[in-house]
Amino acid sequence: EFRRVLFRSAEDTTKYQSAIEAIYTIGVQSALKNKDNDTALKVAKDAYQNLPESLKAGLLLAGVQLRLEQKSEAEDTLREVKIAHSDSEAPYEFEGDYYASKKEYARAADAYTLAKAKVDSEKLNLKIYNALKAADRAVDADLFLEAWVAESPNNPRPLMLLALNYQATNQKENAIATYEKLISINPNDAVTLNNLAWLYFETNNKAAEATAKKSVHIKRQFCGYRRY
C-alpha cells in the first residue's frame, strides 16, 4: 500500500522525492531503534530500488549495511553512489565519518581529503585536521593547518587552531603573532585575549595586564547580558 500511494508515477516520485526520502529514513531509524535489523535493511533496499537516483537513499542503504557489518555490500553501494553522483562530496565524507567512528583515522583523513577535492568547505577542513591529529600524523596535521590558513588568512577558525597549536608546542612568538592577528579580526574575543595575555605575561610583555583586564571586562559584560 505504501509503495502504491507514493509511486503512482515517475513524475510523482520526482515531485515528492524529499518527502519520500524522509519517510524511508524514519522507517529505517524506527526499525533500528526497535533492533529489527531485517526490516531496516529491507526498507533501505526498497528506498534505493525505488529512488535509484537519490543520493540520500544510496547513503541510507550503505549506512545500514555498515551497521550490520556488511562491508562488501556497503562498498558496492558506495561505489555506485560515487559514480552516479560524481560531483558530490557526500559519499566520501560519509566514508570518512564511518572510518572516524571506527577510529581508523588515517583512512578517515584520506576519505575527507577526497571529499574536499569535490567541494572545499570549513567543515571538511576541520574534519581532515582532526583526523590527521587523531591518526598521530602531527607533521601532516601541521602542514595542512598552515595551508588552510594560507588559503583563508582571515578565517578565525584555522587561525585559532594554529595559535593553539603554537602555544601547545611552546612556539610562543608564533602563537603571539597569530593571536594578535585574531584580535585584529575580532577585538572582543575574550578567549583570544585571555590566551594572548598569558603569553604576554610569560614573555614579559608589558601589555599583559591591560590585555587580561580587557578579557575579564568582556567576560563580565557577556555574563551580564546572559543574566537578563
mmCIF file of N, CA and C in Angstrom, residues 85-177:
data_model
loop_
_atom_site.group_PDB
_atom_site.id
_atom_site.type_symbol
_atom_site.label_atom_id
_atom_site.label_comp_id
_atom_site.label_asym_id
_atom_site.label_seq_id
_atom_site.Cartn_x
_atom_site.Cartn_y
_atom_site.Cartn_z
ATOM 1 N N HIS A 85 26.834 10.081 -8.581
ATOM 2 C CA HIS A 85 26.911 11.461 -8.074
ATOM 3 C C HIS A 85 28.381 11.883 -8.035
ATOM 4 N N SER A 86 28.972 11.896 -9.213
ATOM 5 C CA SER A 86 30.421 12.102 -9.316
ATOM 6 C C SER A 86 30.877 13.489 -8.862
ATOM 7 N N ASP A 87 29.975 14.444 -8.796
ATOM 8 C CA ASP A 87 30.355 15.789 -8.365
ATOM 9 C C ASP A 87 30.130 16.023 -6.872
ATOM 10 N N SER A 88 29.614 15.031 -6.186
ATOM 11 C CA SER A 88 29.252 15.218 -4.780
ATOM 12 C C SER A 88 30.359 14.773 -3.839
ATOM 13 N N GLU A 89 30.538 15.536 -2.797
ATOM 14 C CA GLU A 89 31.490 15.183 -1.741
ATOM 15 C C GLU A 89 30.885 14.233 -0.719
ATOM 16 N N ALA A 90 29.542 14.125 -0.721
ATOM 17 C CA ALA A 90 28.844 13.412 0.352
ATOM 18 C C ALA A 90 29.260 11.955 0.536
ATOM 19 N N PRO A 91 29.415 11.151 -0.526
ATOM 20 C CA PRO A 91 29.813 9.753 -0.301
ATOM 21 C C PRO A 91 31.179 9.629 0.363
ATOM 22 N N TYR A 92 32.096 10.506 0.010
ATOM 23 C CA TYR A 92 33.438 10.458 0.593
ATOM 24 C C TYR A 92 33.418 10.935 2.048
ATOM 25 N N GLU A 93 32.634 11.972 2.315
ATOM 26 C CA GLU A 93 32.500 12.433 3.695
ATOM 27 C C GLU A 93 31.826 11.352 4.541
ATOM 28 N N PHE A 94 30.843 10.687 3.962
ATOM 29 C CA PHE A 94 30.170 9.576 4.633
ATOM 30 C C PHE A 94 31.184 8.500 5.022
ATOM 31 N N GLU A 95 32.050 8.142 4.080
ATOM 32 C CA GLU A 95 33.098 7.148 4.362
ATOM 33 C C GLU A 95 34.019 7.636 5.469
ATOM 34 N N GLY A 96 34.412 8.901 5.383
ATOM 35 C CA GLY A 96 35.292 9.455 6.402
ATOM 36 C C GLY A 96 34.673 9.385 7.778
ATOM 37 N N ASP A 97 33.392 9.736 7.871
ATOM 38 C CA ASP A 97 32.698 9.680 9.158
ATOM 39 C C ASP A 97 32.650 8.242 9.690
ATOM 40 N N TYR A 98 32.450 7.303 8.778
ATOM 41 C CA TYR A 98 32.418 5.893 9.206
ATOM 42 C C TYR A 98 33.779 5.459 9.747
ATOM 43 N N TYR A 99 34.841 5.752 9.006
ATOM 44 C CA TYR A 99 36.174 5.363 9.467
ATOM 45 C C TYR A 99 36.520 6.054 10.785
ATOM 46 N N ALA A 100 36.128 7.313 10.921
ATOM 47 C CA ALA A 100 36.390 8.028 12.170
ATOM 48 C C ALA A 100 35.655 7.371 13.333
ATOM 49 N N SER A 101 34.425 6.915 13.088
ATOM 50 C CA SER A 101 33.656 6.253 14.148
ATOM 51 C C SER A 101 34.309 4.944 14.576
ATOM 52 N N LYS A 102 35.062 4.345 13.668
ATOM 53 C CA LYS A 102 35.780 3.101 13.958
ATOM 54 C C LYS A 102 37.224 3.370 14.405
ATOM 55 N N LYS A 103 37.555 4.632 14.576
ATOM 56 C CA LYS A 103 38.892 5.068 14.991
ATOM 57 C C LYS A 103 39.976 4.703 13.979
ATOM 58 N N GLU A 104 39.576 4.585 12.727
ATOM 59 C CA GLU A 104 40.537 4.395 11.638
ATOM 60 C C GLU A 104 40.813 5.773 11.040
ATOM 61 N N TYR A 105 41.550 6.570 11.799
ATOM 62 C CA TYR A 105 41.654 7.995 11.495
ATOM 63 C C TYR A 105 42.449 8.296 10.226
ATOM 64 N N ALA A 106 43.441 7.478 9.925
ATOM 65 C CA ALA A 106 44.217 7.712 8.705
ATOM 66 C C ALA A 106 43.333 7.534 7.475
ATOM 67 N N ARG A 107 42.509 6.482 7.484
ATOM 68 C CA ARG A 107 41.588 6.258 6.368
ATOM 69 C C ARG A 107 40.529 7.356 6.324
ATOM 70 N N ALA A 108 40.110 7.814 7.500
ATOM 71 C CA ALA A 108 39.135 8.908 7.554
ATOM 72 C C ALA A 108 39.708 10.161 6.906
ATOM 73 N N ALA A 109 40.962 10.468 7.233
ATOM 74 C CA ALA A 109 41.607 11.656 6.663
ATOM 75 C C ALA A 109 41.688 11.560 5.143
ATOM 76 N N ASP A 110 42.004 10.370 4.640
ATOM 77 C CA ASP A 110 42.082 10.185 3.187
ATOM 78 C C ASP A 110 40.715 10.385 2.532
ATOM 79 N N ALA A 111 39.674 9.848 3.164
ATOM 80 C CA ALA A 111 38.329 9.988 2.608
ATOM 81 C C ALA A 111 37.875 11.446 2.630
ATOM 82 N N TYR A 112 38.152 12.135 3.735
ATOM 83 C CA TYR A 112 37.786 13.558 3.819
ATOM 84 C C TYR A 112 38.547 14.386 2.780
ATOM 85 N N THR A 113 39.788 14.002 2.513
ATOM 86 C CA THR A 113 40.578 14.723 1.512
ATOM 87 C C THR A 113 39.964 14.565 0.125
ATOM 88 N N LEU A 114 39.468 13.371 -0.174
ATOM 89 C CA LEU A 114 38.778 13.150 -1.450
ATOM 90 C C LEU A 114 37.494 13.968 -1.513
ATOM 91 N N ALA A 115 36.807 14.082 -0.382
ATOM 92 C CA ALA A 115 35.595 14.910 -0.336
ATOM 93 C C ALA A 115 35.937 16.369 -0.590
ATOM 94 N N LYS A 116 37.026 16.830 0.003
ATOM 95 C CA LYS A 116 37.458 18.224 -0.163
ATOM 96 C C LYS A 116 37.811 18.524 -1.618
ATOM 97 N N ALA A 117 38.292 17.508 -2.319
ATOM 98 C CA ALA A 117 38.615 17.700 -3.737
ATOM 99 C C ALA A 117 37.356 17.969 -4.568
ATOM 100 N N LYS A 118 36.216 17.516 -4.056
ATOM 101 C CA LYS A 118 34.942 17.769 -4.736
ATOM 102 C C LYS A 118 34.371 19.128 -4.353
ATOM 103 N N VAL A 119 34.319 19.385 -3.061
ATOM 104 C CA VAL A 119 33.771 20.642 -2.537
ATOM 105 C C VAL A 119 34.609 21.073 -1.339
ATOM 106 N N ASP A 120 35.199 22.235 -1.435
ATOM 107 C CA ASP A 120 36.010 22.757 -0.335
ATOM 108 C C ASP A 120 35.101 23.442 0.684
ATOM 109 N N SER A 121 35.268 23.086 1.952
ATOM 110 C CA SER A 121 34.442 23.705 2.988
ATOM 111 C C SER A 121 35.190 23.710 4.307
ATOM 112 N N GLU A 122 34.803 24.621 5.181
ATOM 113 C CA GLU A 122 35.418 24.690 6.503
ATOM 114 C C GLU A 122 35.161 23.414 7.283
ATOM 115 N N LYS A 123 33.971 22.852 7.137
ATOM 116 C CA LYS A 123 33.632 21.620 7.852
ATOM 117 C C LYS A 123 34.576 20.487 7.472
ATOM 118 N N LEU A 124 34.845 20.330 6.179
ATOM 119 C CA LEU A 124 35.742 19.264 5.744
ATOM 120 C C LEU A 124 37.178 19.538 6.157
ATOM 121 N N ASN A 125 37.604 20.786 6.082
ATOM 122 C CA ASN A 125 38.954 21.126 6.530
ATOM 123 C C ASN A 125 39.149 20.762 7.989
ATOM 124 N N LEU A 126 38.149 21.061 8.794
ATOM 125 C CA LEU A 126 38.238 20.746 10.217
ATOM 126 C C LEU A 126 38.287 19.235 10.435
ATOM 127 N N LYS A 127 37.488 18.498 9.679
ATOM 128 C CA LYS A 127 37.479 17.039 9.811
ATOM 129 C C LYS A 127 38.827 16.444 9.399
ATOM 130 N N ILE A 128 39.417 16.975 8.322
ATOM 131 C CA ILE A 128 40.727 16.485 7.884
ATOM 132 C C ILE A 128 41.769 16.734 8.966
ATOM 133 N N TYR A 129 41.789 17.948 9.489
ATOM 134 C CA TYR A 129 42.771 18.308 10.506
ATOM 135 C C TYR A 129 42.634 17.427 11.747
ATOM 136 N N ASN A 130 41.412 17.261 12.224
ATOM 137 C CA ASN A 130 41.180 16.455 13.424
ATOM 138 C C ASN A 130 41.536 14.991 13.185
ATOM 139 N N ALA A 131 41.241 14.485 11.983
ATOM 140 C CA ALA A 131 41.563 13.096 11.674
ATOM 141 C C ALA A 131 43.076 12.879 11.610
ATOM 142 N N LEU A 132 43.780 13.826 11.023
ATOM 143 C CA LEU A 132 45.243 13.714 10.956
ATOM 144 C C LEU A 132 45.856 13.731 12.352
ATOM 145 N N LYS A 133 45.354 14.598 13.215
ATOM 146 C CA LYS A 133 45.857 14.642 14.587
ATOM 147 C C LYS A 133 45.561 13.338 15.313
ATOM 148 N N ALA A 134 44.329 12.838 15.156
ATOM 149 C CA ALA A 134 43.942 11.602 15.836
ATOM 150 C C ALA A 134 44.732 10.404 15.317
ATOM 151 N N ALA A 135 45.206 10.491 14.070
ATOM 152 C CA ALA A 135 45.995 9.415 13.472
ATOM 153 C C ALA A 135 47.479 9.516 13.838
ATOM 154 N N ASP A 136 47.789 10.461 14.716
ATOM 155 C CA ASP A 136 49.183 10.688 15.136
ATOM 156 C C ASP A 136 50.072 11.105 13.969
ATOM 157 N N ARG A 137 49.475 11.807 13.020
ATOM 158 C CA ARG A 137 50.244 12.358 11.893
ATOM 159 C C ARG A 137 50.410 13.855 12.139
ATOM 160 N N ALA A 138 51.160 14.178 13.195
ATOM 161 C CA ALA A 138 51.272 15.558 13.648
ATOM 162 C C ALA A 138 51.867 16.469 12.584
ATOM 163 N N VAL A 139 52.880 15.988 11.896
ATOM 164 C CA VAL A 139 53.529 16.814 10.869
ATOM 165 C C VAL A 139 52.544 17.125 9.748
ATOM 166 N N ASP A 140 51.836 16.091 9.298
ATOM 167 C CA ASP A 140 50.841 16.293 8.233
ATOM 168 C C ASP A 140 49.739 17.239 8.698
ATOM 169 N N ALA A 141 49.325 17.096 9.960
ATOM 170 C CA ALA A 141 48.281 17.961 10.505
ATOM 171 C C ALA A 141 48.742 19.414 10.525
ATOM 172 N N ASP A 142 49.989 19.629 10.945
ATOM 173 C CA ASP A 142 50.538 20.997 10.994
ATOM 174 C C ASP A 142 50.631 21.600 9.596
ATOM 175 N N LEU A 143 51.122 20.808 8.655
ATOM 176 C CA LEU A 143 51.250 21.299 7.273
ATOM 177 C C LEU A 143 49.880 21.623 6.680
ATOM 178 N N PHE A 144 48.906 20.758 6.986
ATOM 179 C CA PHE A 144 47.558 21.006 6.478
ATOM 180 C C PHE A 144 46.987 22.289 7.078
ATOM 181 N N LEU A 145 47.188 22.478 8.376
ATOM 182 C CA LEU A 145 46.664 23.664 9.043
ATOM 183 C C LEU A 145 47.303 24.931 8.484
ATOM 184 N N GLU A 146 48.594 24.891 8.263
ATOM 185 C CA GLU A 146 49.276 26.053 7.684
ATOM 186 C C GLU A 146 48.756 26.362 6.281
ATOM 187 N N ALA A 147 48.493 25.311 5.500
ATOM 188 C CA ALA A 147 47.941 25.510 4.155
ATOM 189 C C ALA A 147 46.531 26.082 4.224
ATOM 190 N N TRP A 148 45.763 25.623 5.211
ATOM 191 C CA TRP A 148 44.399 26.131 5.390
ATOM 192 C C TRP A 148 44.423 27.624 5.725
ATOM 193 N N VAL A 149 45.342 28.010 6.604
ATOM 194 C CA VAL A 149 45.474 29.430 6.953
ATOM 195 C C VAL A 149 45.896 30.244 5.733
ATOM 196 N N ALA A 150 46.803 29.677 4.933
ATOM 197 C CA ALA A 150 47.251 30.384 3.727
ATOM 198 C C ALA A 150 46.103 30.584 2.740
ATOM 199 N N GLU A 151 45.220 29.581 2.664
ATOM 200 C CA GLU A 151 44.066 29.681 1.767
ATOM 201 C C GLU A 151 43.039 30.688 2.283
ATOM 202 N N SER A 152 42.887 30.747 3.624
ATOM 203 C CA SER A 152 41.866 31.617 4.238
ATOM 204 C C SER A 152 42.512 32.428 5.358
ATOM 205 N N PRO A 153 43.335 33.406 5.004
ATOM 206 C CA PRO A 153 44.139 34.121 6.013
ATOM 207 C C PRO A 153 43.332 34.916 7.030
ATOM 208 N N ASN A 154 42.076 35.210 6.743
ATOM 209 C CA ASN A 154 41.250 35.978 7.680
ATOM 210 C C ASN A 154 40.137 35.147 8.301
ATOM 211 N N ASN A 155 40.248 33.838 8.195
ATOM 212 C CA ASN A 155 39.257 32.938 8.785
ATOM 213 C C ASN A 155 39.664 32.631 10.227
ATOM 214 N N PRO A 156 38.873 33.021 11.213
ATOM 215 C CA PRO A 156 39.249 32.825 12.615
ATOM 216 C C PRO A 156 39.436 31.359 13.011
ATOM 217 N N ARG A 157 38.688 30.438 12.399
ATOM 218 C CA ARG A 157 38.762 29.031 12.816
ATOM 219 C C ARG A 157 40.162 28.445 12.652
ATOM 220 N N PRO A 158 40.739 28.447 11.444
ATOM 221 C CA PRO A 158 42.093 27.880 11.330
ATOM 222 C C PRO A 158 43.143 28.700 12.061
ATOM 223 N N LEU A 159 42.949 30.019 12.143
ATOM 224 C CA LEU A 159 43.899 30.847 12.882
ATOM 225 C C LEU A 159 43.928 30.471 14.355
ATOM 226 N N MET A 160 42.756 30.256 14.949
ATOM 227 C CA MET A 160 42.703 29.854 16.353
ATOM 228 C C MET A 160 43.362 28.495 16.555
ATOM 229 N N LEU A 161 43.081 27.549 15.658
ATOM 230 C CA LEU A 161 43.707 26.230 15.759
ATOM 231 C C LEU A 161 45.223 26.337 15.652
ATOM 232 N N LEU A 162 45.685 27.197 14.745
ATOM 233 C CA LEU A 162 47.124 27.380 14.568
ATOM 234 C C LEU A 162 47.737 28.006 15.814
ATOM 235 N N ALA A 163 47.071 29.016 16.367
ATOM 236 C CA ALA A 163 47.577 29.668 17.581
ATOM 237 C C ALA A 163 47.657 28.682 18.738
ATOM 238 N N LEU A 164 46.604 27.884 18.907
ATOM 239 C CA LEU A 164 46.592 26.884 19.983
ATOM 240 C C LEU A 164 47.693 25.855 19.793
ATOM 241 N N ASN A 165 47.927 25.485 18.531
ATOM 242 C CA ASN A 165 48.984 24.521 18.244
ATOM 243 C C ASN A 165 50.358 25.099 18.558
ATOM 244 N N TYR A 166 50.570 26.355 18.174
ATOM 245 C CA TYR A 166 51.843 27.014 18.508
ATOM 246 C C TYR A 166 52.024 27.092 20.024
ATOM 247 N N GLN A 167 50.952 27.438 20.721
ATOM 248 C CA GLN A 167 51.035 27.579 22.168
ATOM 249 C C GLN A 167 51.326 26.235 22.830
ATOM 250 N N ALA A 168 50.682 25.175 22.340
ATOM 251 C CA ALA A 168 50.870 23.842 22.921
ATOM 252 C C ALA A 168 52.274 23.312 22.691
ATOM 253 N N THR A 169 52.917 23.749 21.608
ATOM 254 C CA THR A 169 54.266 23.272 21.283
ATOM 255 C C THR A 169 55.337 24.291 21.690
ATOM 256 N N ASN A 170 54.937 25.239 22.526
ATOM 257 C CA ASN A 170 55.854 26.221 23.117
ATOM 258 C C ASN A 170 56.507 27.137 22.080
ATOM 259 N N GLN A 171 55.824 27.360 20.976
ATOM 260 C CA GLN A 171 56.300 28.319 19.978
ATOM 261 C C GLN A 171 55.637 29.668 20.294
ATOM 262 N N LYS A 172 56.118 30.301 21.336
ATOM 263 C CA LYS A 172 55.411 31.445 21.907
ATOM 264 C C LYS A 172 55.321 32.635 20.967
ATOM 265 N N GLU A 173 56.396 32.949 20.291
ATOM 266 C CA GLU A 173 56.370 34.116 19.410
ATOM 267 C C GLU A 173 55.393 33.913 18.247
ATOM 268 N N ASN A 174 55.393 32.701 17.701
ATOM 269 C CA ASN A 174 54.434 32.404 16.634
ATOM 270 C C ASN A 174 53.001 32.448 17.149
ATOM 271 N N ALA A 175 52.820 31.936 18.373
ATOM 272 C CA ALA A 175 51.480 31.953 18.974
ATOM 273 C C ALA A 175 51.013 33.384 19.191
ATOM 274 N N ILE A 176 51.899 34.224 19.710
ATOM 275 C CA ILE A 176 51.547 35.627 19.952
ATOM 276 C C ILE A 176 51.160 36.326 18.656
ATOM 277 N N ALA A 177 51.957 36.122 17.627
ATOM 278 C CA ALA A 177 51.675 36.766 16.335
ATOM 279 C C ALA A 177 50.326 36.317 15.782
#
